[in-house]
Short mmCIF file of C-alpha atoms in Angstrom, two decimals:
data_model
loop_
_atom_site.label_atom_id
_atom_site.label_comp_id
_atom_site.label_asym_id
_atom_site.label_seq_id
_atom_site.Cartn_x
_atom_site.Cartn_y
_atom_site.Cartn_z
CA MET A 200 6.81 60.69 -95.45
CA TYR A 201 6.15 63.67 -97.90
CA THR A 202 4.48 66.91 -94.77
CA ASP A 203 3.22 70.01 -96.13
CA GLN A 204 6.34 71.84 -95.79
CA GLN A 205 7.72 69.74 -98.26
CA TYR A 206 4.13 69.75 -100.42
CA LYS A 207 4.15 73.97 -100.26
CA LYS A 208 8.29 73.70 -101.35
CA ASP A 209 7.45 71.66 -104.28
CA LEU A 210 4.31 73.79 -105.11
CA GLU A 211 6.56 77.09 -104.69
CA PHE A 212 8.98 75.74 -107.38
CA ILE A 213 6.36 74.23 -109.82
CA GLU A 214 4.39 77.79 -109.84
CA LYS A 215 7.52 79.33 -110.13
CA ILE A 216 8.76 77.36 -113.12
CA ASP A 217 5.06 77.72 -114.71
CA LYS A 218 5.54 81.85 -114.30
CA ASN A 219 8.78 82.74 -115.09
CA VAL A 220 10.06 79.86 -117.01
CA SER A 221 7.60 78.98 -119.49
CA SER A 222 7.80 81.92 -121.56
CA LYS A 223 11.62 81.30 -122.21
CA VAL A 224 10.82 77.44 -123.06
CA VAL A 225 10.17 78.47 -126.83
CA PHE A 226 13.44 80.28 -126.90
CA PHE A 227 15.53 77.18 -124.87
CA LEU A 228 14.03 74.31 -127.06
CA TYR A 229 13.96 75.93 -130.15
CA PHE A 230 15.59 79.14 -131.33
CA PHE A 231 18.86 78.69 -128.99
CA PRO A 232 19.51 75.52 -130.76
CA LEU A 233 19.05 76.67 -133.71
CA ILE A 234 20.83 79.76 -133.31
CA ALA A 235 23.46 77.66 -131.80
CA CYS A 236 23.88 75.14 -135.17
CA LEU A 237 23.77 78.29 -137.91
CA ALA A 238 26.81 79.42 -135.50
CA ALA A 239 28.67 76.10 -135.79
CA HIS A 240 28.14 75.96 -139.22
CA ALA A 241 29.30 79.54 -139.88
CA LEU A 242 32.71 78.33 -138.10
CA TYR A 243 32.69 74.73 -140.38
CA LEU A 244 31.96 76.96 -143.23
CA THR A 245 35.14 79.34 -142.59
CA LEU A 246 37.39 76.17 -142.08
CA PHE A 247 36.61 74.16 -144.40
CA THR A 248 37.13 77.12 -146.74
CA PHE A 249 40.18 77.53 -145.38
CA ALA A 250 40.69 74.24 -145.92
CA GLY A 251 40.13 73.96 -149.15
CA ILE A 252 37.74 71.03 -148.61
CA ASN A 253 35.04 72.62 -151.62
CA PRO A 254 32.32 69.94 -151.47
CA MET A 255 31.68 70.97 -147.77
CA VAL A 256 32.11 74.59 -147.95
CA LYS A 257 29.26 74.46 -150.33
CA PHE A 258 27.24 71.80 -147.65
CA ASN A 259 28.18 74.68 -145.49
CA ILE A 260 26.59 77.20 -147.15
CA GLY A 261 23.54 76.14 -147.51
CA SER A 262 23.61 74.38 -144.03
CA VAL A 263 23.62 78.28 -143.05
CA GLY A 264 21.12 79.38 -144.97
CA PHE A 265 19.04 76.36 -143.64
CA TYR A 266 19.05 77.64 -140.38
CA ALA A 267 18.57 80.90 -141.59
CA LEU A 268 15.48 79.81 -143.15
CA LEU A 269 14.61 77.87 -139.38
CA ILE A 270 15.31 80.94 -137.04
CA ILE A 271 12.79 82.99 -139.69
CA LEU A 272 10.20 80.09 -139.32
CA ALA A 273 10.55 79.57 -135.85
CA ARG A 274 8.81 83.10 -135.17
CA TYR A 275 5.63 82.27 -137.39
CA PHE A 276 5.63 78.19 -137.43
CA LYS A 277 3.27 76.22 -134.99
CA GLU A 278 4.25 73.34 -134.99
CA LYS A 279 7.80 74.09 -134.23
CA LEU A 280 8.81 70.32 -133.57
CA ASN A 281 9.04 70.01 -136.90
CA LEU A 282 11.82 72.91 -137.19
CA ILE A 283 14.00 70.30 -134.80
CA TYR A 284 13.50 67.12 -136.41
CA ALA A 285 14.26 69.26 -139.72
CA SER A 286 17.40 70.18 -137.62
CA MET A 287 18.24 66.54 -136.77
CA ALA A 288 17.83 65.68 -140.31
CA GLU A 289 20.69 68.15 -141.61
CA ILE A 290 22.81 66.94 -138.67
CA ILE A 291 23.01 63.16 -139.44
CA VAL A 292 23.37 64.41 -143.01
CA HIS A 293 26.09 66.47 -142.38
CA ALA A 294 27.76 64.04 -140.40
CA ILE A 295 28.06 61.50 -143.20
CA ALA A 296 28.74 63.68 -145.44
CA ALA A 297 31.43 65.24 -143.48
CA THR A 298 32.95 61.82 -142.96
CA VAL A 299 32.87 60.82 -146.70
CA CYS A 300 34.75 63.41 -147.34
CA VAL A 301 37.49 64.15 -144.30
CA GLY A 302 37.36 60.64 -142.85
CA LEU A 303 37.41 59.58 -138.88
CA LYS A 304 40.05 61.91 -137.85
CA PRO A 305 38.38 64.86 -137.55
CA ASP A 306 35.58 62.80 -135.58
CA PHE A 307 32.21 64.32 -137.61
CA CYS A 308 30.28 60.97 -136.90
CA MET A 309 30.25 61.26 -133.46
CA PHE A 310 27.57 63.67 -133.77
CA LEU A 311 25.87 60.33 -135.02
CA LEU A 312 25.65 59.35 -131.59
CA MET A 313 25.47 62.62 -129.46
CA ILE A 314 21.63 62.96 -131.20
CA ILE A 315 20.28 60.47 -130.31
CA PRO A 316 19.27 61.24 -126.05
CA LEU A 317 18.84 64.45 -127.81
CA ALA A 318 16.13 63.38 -129.86
CA PHE A 319 14.57 61.06 -127.03
CA LEU A 320 14.45 64.51 -124.62
CA VAL A 321 12.71 66.63 -127.14
CA PRO A 322 8.55 67.00 -126.59
CA ASN A 323 7.79 64.48 -129.02
CA LYS A 324 4.52 64.49 -130.11
CA LYS A 325 5.21 61.99 -132.27
CA ARG A 326 7.09 59.04 -129.80
CA ILE A 327 8.39 57.30 -133.19
CA ILE A 328 11.09 59.88 -134.21
CA PRO A 329 13.46 59.43 -131.84
CA PHE A 330 13.72 55.84 -132.50
CA ILE A 331 14.05 56.75 -136.20
CA VAL A 332 16.88 58.93 -135.27
CA MET A 333 18.47 56.25 -133.41
CA PHE A 334 17.74 53.49 -135.98
CA ILE A 335 19.15 55.75 -138.73
CA SER A 336 22.46 57.23 -136.67
CA VAL A 337 23.85 53.82 -135.60
CA PRO A 338 24.21 51.85 -138.53
CA ALA A 339 24.84 55.03 -140.23
CA TYR A 340 27.70 55.29 -137.86
CA GLY A 341 28.86 51.90 -137.95
CA ILE A 342 28.76 51.51 -141.68
CA LEU A 343 31.11 55.04 -141.48
CA ARG A 344 33.27 53.33 -139.25
CA TYR A 345 34.02 49.95 -140.68
CA ILE A 346 34.43 52.01 -144.11
CA TYR A 347 36.91 54.62 -143.60
CA ILE A 348 39.04 53.06 -140.72
CA ILE A 349 41.46 52.57 -143.41
CA PRO A 350 43.08 55.61 -144.29
CA GLY A 351 42.76 56.57 -147.55
CA ARG A 352 39.54 56.02 -148.43
CA GLU A 353 38.02 59.62 -148.01
CA ARG A 354 38.20 61.92 -150.18
CA TYR A 355 40.29 64.28 -148.53
CA ASP A 356 43.23 63.46 -146.30
CA MET A 357 43.74 65.20 -143.76
CA SER A 358 45.79 63.03 -141.75
CA ASP A 359 48.81 65.01 -141.76
CA SER A 360 46.89 68.46 -141.98
CA SER A 361 46.66 70.69 -138.70
CA TYR A 362 43.06 71.00 -139.82
CA ALA A 363 42.01 67.50 -138.84
CA THR A 364 43.32 68.15 -135.18
CA LEU A 365 41.41 71.53 -135.47
CA PHE A 366 38.12 70.27 -136.64
CA TYR A 367 38.91 67.27 -134.00
CA VAL A 368 38.62 69.67 -131.58
CA ILE A 369 36.01 71.78 -132.41
CA ASN A 370 33.51 68.69 -132.45
CA ILE A 371 34.74 67.97 -128.89
CA LEU A 372 33.68 71.08 -127.84
CA ILE A 373 30.65 71.57 -129.78
CA GLY A 374 29.64 67.96 -128.98
CA SER A 375 30.57 68.32 -124.60
CA SER A 376 28.35 71.54 -125.08
CA VAL A 377 25.47 69.46 -126.25
CA LEU A 378 25.60 66.99 -123.68
CA ILE A 379 25.96 69.73 -121.02
CA TYR A 380 22.54 70.83 -123.01
CA VAL A 381 21.33 67.93 -122.93
CA ALA A 382 22.28 67.58 -118.92
CA MET A 383 20.75 70.62 -117.97
CA ILE A 384 17.64 69.86 -120.19
CA PHE A 385 17.03 66.11 -118.67
CA THR A 386 17.92 67.79 -115.18
CA CYS A 387 15.67 70.44 -115.25
CA MET A 388 12.87 68.68 -116.83
CA HIS A 389 13.18 65.59 -113.75
CA CYS A 390 13.36 67.95 -111.56
CA TYR A 391 10.13 69.88 -112.68
CA TYR A 392 8.35 66.34 -113.39
CA ASP A 393 9.32 64.52 -110.00
CA CYS A 394 7.86 67.91 -108.25
CA LYS A 395 4.68 67.19 -110.14
CA THR A 396 4.34 64.35 -109.61
CA ARG A 397 4.67 63.91 -105.92
CA ILE A 398 2.15 67.12 -105.80
CA GLN A 399 -0.45 65.11 -108.64
CA ASN A 400 0.47 62.10 -105.92
CA GLU A 401 -0.37 64.42 -102.36
CA GLN A 402 -3.59 65.95 -103.81
CA LEU A 403 -4.88 62.16 -105.12
CA ARG A 404 -4.21 61.12 -101.36
CA SER A 405 -5.56 64.05 -99.74
CA MET A 406 -8.58 63.39 -102.43
CA ALA A 407 -8.82 59.68 -100.92
CA SER A 408 -8.21 60.96 -97.44
CA THR A 409 -10.08 64.09 -97.13
CA ASP A 410 -14.19 65.16 -96.86
CA PRO A 411 -14.65 67.01 -99.63
CA LEU A 412 -16.92 70.38 -97.81
CA THR A 413 -15.70 70.64 -94.43
CA LYS A 414 -11.99 69.79 -95.29
CA LEU A 415 -11.27 67.19 -92.45
CA ASN A 416 -10.26 63.87 -92.41
CA ASN A 417 -12.61 61.28 -93.72
CA ARG A 418 -14.21 58.48 -91.91
CA ARG A 419 -11.29 55.88 -94.08
CA GLU A 420 -8.52 58.27 -93.29
CA MET A 421 -9.42 58.69 -89.51
CA GLY A 422 -9.16 55.09 -89.36
CA ARG A 423 -5.77 54.75 -90.30
CA ILE A 424 -4.87 57.45 -87.80
CA LEU A 425 -7.24 56.09 -84.65
CA ASN A 426 -4.87 52.58 -85.47
CA ASP A 427 -1.96 55.04 -85.04
CA VAL A 428 -2.97 56.52 -81.96
CA VAL A 429 -3.70 53.10 -80.31
CA ASN A 430 -0.39 51.50 -81.34
CA ASN A 431 1.76 54.75 -80.20
CA SER A 432 -0.26 54.72 -76.76
CA ARG A 433 0.62 50.57 -76.21
CA LYS A 434 4.07 51.78 -77.06
CA SER A 435 4.11 55.00 -74.76
CA GLY A 436 2.08 53.74 -71.76
CA LYS A 437 -0.45 57.12 -72.42
CA GLY A 438 -3.68 56.97 -72.80
CA TYR A 439 -5.76 59.26 -75.68
CA ILE A 440 -9.34 60.97 -75.49
CA ILE A 441 -11.69 60.07 -78.05
CA GLY A 442 -14.96 62.71 -78.74
CA ILE A 443 -17.84 62.59 -80.95
CA GLY A 444 -19.72 65.62 -81.84
CA ASP A 445 -23.08 65.75 -83.34
CA ILE A 446 -25.34 69.57 -84.73
CA ASP A 447 -28.41 69.55 -82.38
CA ASP A 448 -31.74 69.15 -84.67
CA PHE A 449 -29.29 69.42 -88.17
CA LYS A 450 -32.50 68.21 -89.75
CA LYS A 451 -34.27 71.08 -88.94
CA VAL A 452 -31.89 73.35 -90.39
CA ASN A 453 -31.63 71.60 -93.86
CA ASP A 454 -35.49 71.71 -93.95
CA SER A 455 -35.74 75.30 -92.45
CA TYR A 456 -32.54 77.07 -94.35
CA GLY A 457 -31.94 74.69 -97.01
CA HIS A 458 -29.41 72.42 -97.63
CA ASP A 459 -26.93 74.70 -98.83
CA LYS A 460 -27.38 76.35 -95.41
CA GLY A 461 -26.86 73.32 -93.79
CA ASP A 462 -23.42 73.06 -95.81
CA ASP A 463 -22.29 76.58 -94.56
CA VAL A 464 -23.21 75.19 -91.23
CA LEU A 465 -21.27 71.56 -91.48
CA SER A 466 -18.21 73.85 -92.97
CA ASN A 467 -17.82 76.30 -89.87
CA ILE A 468 -18.19 74.21 -87.05
CA ALA A 469 -15.74 71.92 -88.93
CA LYS A 470 -13.20 74.99 -88.85
CA ILE A 471 -14.06 75.71 -85.22
CA ILE A 472 -12.92 71.89 -84.28
CA THR A 473 -9.94 72.42 -86.31
CA ASP A 474 -8.98 75.77 -84.59
CA ASN A 475 -9.89 74.60 -80.98
CA LEU A 476 -7.85 71.15 -81.67
CA PRO A 477 -4.42 71.49 -79.51
CA GLU A 478 -1.31 70.39 -81.64
CA GLY A 479 -1.16 66.77 -82.46
CA GLY A 480 -5.23 66.31 -82.19
CA TYR A 481 -7.03 65.30 -85.27
CA ALA A 482 -10.71 65.89 -86.44
CA ALA A 483 -12.89 63.74 -89.03
CA ARG A 484 -16.02 64.01 -89.93
CA TRP A 485 -17.93 61.15 -89.29
CA GLY A 486 -21.19 60.98 -91.14
CA GLY A 487 -23.85 62.83 -91.69
CA GLU A 488 -23.31 65.83 -89.41
CA GLU A 489 -21.57 63.98 -87.19
CA PHE A 490 -17.84 64.69 -86.03
CA LEU A 491 -15.22 62.61 -83.97
CA PHE A 492 -11.88 63.97 -82.59
CA VAL A 493 -8.99 62.28 -81.03
CA LEU A 494 -6.34 63.88 -78.76
CA PRO A 495 -3.31 61.40 -78.38
CA ASP A 496 -1.32 61.61 -75.32
CA SER A 497 -4.15 63.30 -73.57
CA ASP A 498 -6.38 63.03 -69.96
CA THR A 499 -9.63 63.61 -69.33
CA GLU A 500 -9.08 66.94 -67.89
CA GLU A 501 -7.66 67.95 -71.33
CA GLY A 502 -10.10 66.36 -73.47
CA LEU A 503 -13.19 68.29 -71.45
CA VAL A 504 -11.33 71.52 -71.87
CA CYS A 505 -11.26 71.00 -75.88
CA ALA A 506 -14.74 69.72 -76.33
CA ASN A 507 -15.76 72.68 -73.82
CA ASN A 508 -14.35 75.45 -76.08
CA ILE A 509 -15.67 73.49 -79.39
CA VAL A 510 -19.18 73.65 -77.82
CA LYS A 511 -18.97 77.66 -76.43
CA SER A 512 -17.67 78.33 -79.98
CA VAL A 513 -20.52 76.66 -81.83
CA ARG A 514 -22.86 78.52 -79.64
CA LYS A 515 -21.87 81.90 -80.72
CA LEU A 516 -21.96 81.27 -84.57
CA ARG A 517 -24.86 83.38 -86.39
CA PHE A 518 -25.58 82.19 -89.71
CA LYS A 519 -28.30 84.38 -92.12
CA LYS A 520 -30.64 83.34 -94.88
CA SER A 521 -32.49 86.28 -96.25
CA VAL A 522 -33.23 88.01 -93.24
CA THR A 523 -33.79 85.43 -90.64
CA GLU A 524 -30.94 85.02 -88.35
CA PHE A 525 -30.46 81.92 -86.67
CA SER A 526 -27.93 79.57 -84.74
CA VAL A 527 -27.03 76.14 -83.68
CA THR A 528 -25.84 74.31 -80.73
CA MET A 529 -23.63 70.61 -80.46
CA THR A 530 -23.00 68.31 -78.25
CA ILE A 531 -20.36 66.17 -77.45
CA GLY A 532 -19.47 62.74 -75.67
CA ILE A 533 -15.97 62.27 -75.26
CA CYS A 534 -14.12 59.10 -73.38
CA ASP A 535 -10.85 58.89 -72.35
CA GLY A 536 -8.80 55.55 -73.59
CA HIS A 537 -6.09 53.40 -72.42
CA PRO A 538 -3.45 50.86 -73.83
CA GLU A 539 -5.24 47.98 -73.14
CA ASN A 540 -8.57 49.41 -74.48
CA ASN A 541 -10.14 48.57 -77.69
CA ILE A 542 -10.71 51.32 -79.87
CA GLU A 543 -13.92 50.42 -80.82
CA LYS A 544 -15.19 50.14 -77.48
CA VAL A 545 -13.83 53.64 -76.44
CA ILE A 546 -15.62 55.10 -79.57
CA SER A 547 -18.71 53.45 -78.79
CA LEU A 548 -18.73 54.81 -75.51
CA ALA A 549 -18.60 57.98 -76.22
CA ASP A 550 -20.83 57.51 -78.78
CA SER A 551 -23.12 56.52 -75.71
CA ARG A 552 -22.01 59.45 -73.84
CA LEU A 553 -22.93 62.08 -76.70
CA TYR A 554 -26.73 60.62 -76.77
CA LYS A 555 -26.82 60.80 -73.21
CA GLY A 556 -26.35 64.00 -73.65
CA LYS A 557 -28.70 64.67 -76.43
CA HIS A 558 -31.77 62.92 -74.18
CA ASN A 559 -30.67 65.51 -71.05
CA GLY A 560 -31.19 68.84 -72.84
CA LYS A 561 -28.20 69.27 -75.97
CA ASP A 562 -25.93 71.76 -76.09
CA ARG A 563 -23.33 70.49 -73.39
CA VAL A 564 -20.39 67.85 -73.06
CA VAL A 565 -20.70 64.37 -71.41
CA SER A 566 -17.69 62.81 -70.25
CA THR A 567 -18.86 60.19 -67.30
CA ASP A 568 -21.89 57.69 -67.66
CA LYS A 569 -22.80 59.13 -64.44
#
């Protein structure tokens, strides 16, 4: 069961993320990957220069310039996702070119597969982009593996060179870093959206079960609560109390002071009922100016204490409309329920006692039929 404590915890987490992390999202999603790619290609440029692989030296000079330009554009470009798409395209082309030049041993083609999950995790506005990346990368990987699995087909033979091993180790480290980065982003996004979904579901549940004016349970939700109370009563053998209260002469309040002031009366009385309920009690707006409360595992004496406290507190309330001050009263009928009782009959009896109180002067609690 999703508790209020869990709801507050999730809400605090979401608010903290929205407040403190949102300003850093652009950096982590855009600047950080671009800077990392720039650094990686600067390293490749150095190693290819020492290894004498001139085509890849030229390629990486272009890549370094390309990422430097993207970093500059990222500060001014509104559609930053297009920069990420451009970097993905560069990674794919670089992986293909490097594999054609030096073969499979340095394993540049691993990036063709590693780019796929990253493409799906980027918050794409164009949902087709990740699939385009996948449909290019997977066939390219398969073709390169098929062609260059046979040694000697690459343009530069690095099979006996220590640079091949060095490139392989560096590529593994870069690839692992990419996977760790993807995993971190995925985990953070999963936690964030999981919390957000739980909060939204709870808010929808609350909207469906709560009276918007009084913030009490609505009649439908109270029906579910009463069903649980009755079932628990039959299991434990303990009784319960049903109370139904009605604001006396409420129509006069609306007619004399307006519906806005009537709403004010309802919300204030709802708060009084909530404040006077013992632990474990439930209250609902039963309809119009009528309220119902239930006290599980309680007897008539406890019900009378609760109901009388509510009536006394309502009597003390003061409302003001312009220069006119007015007050209201409330009448409550209560009935004790037992495990063998039908809940509808208990409610009906409490209701009849309420109207007995109405006919006998109002502003009172009635607990018997005498």
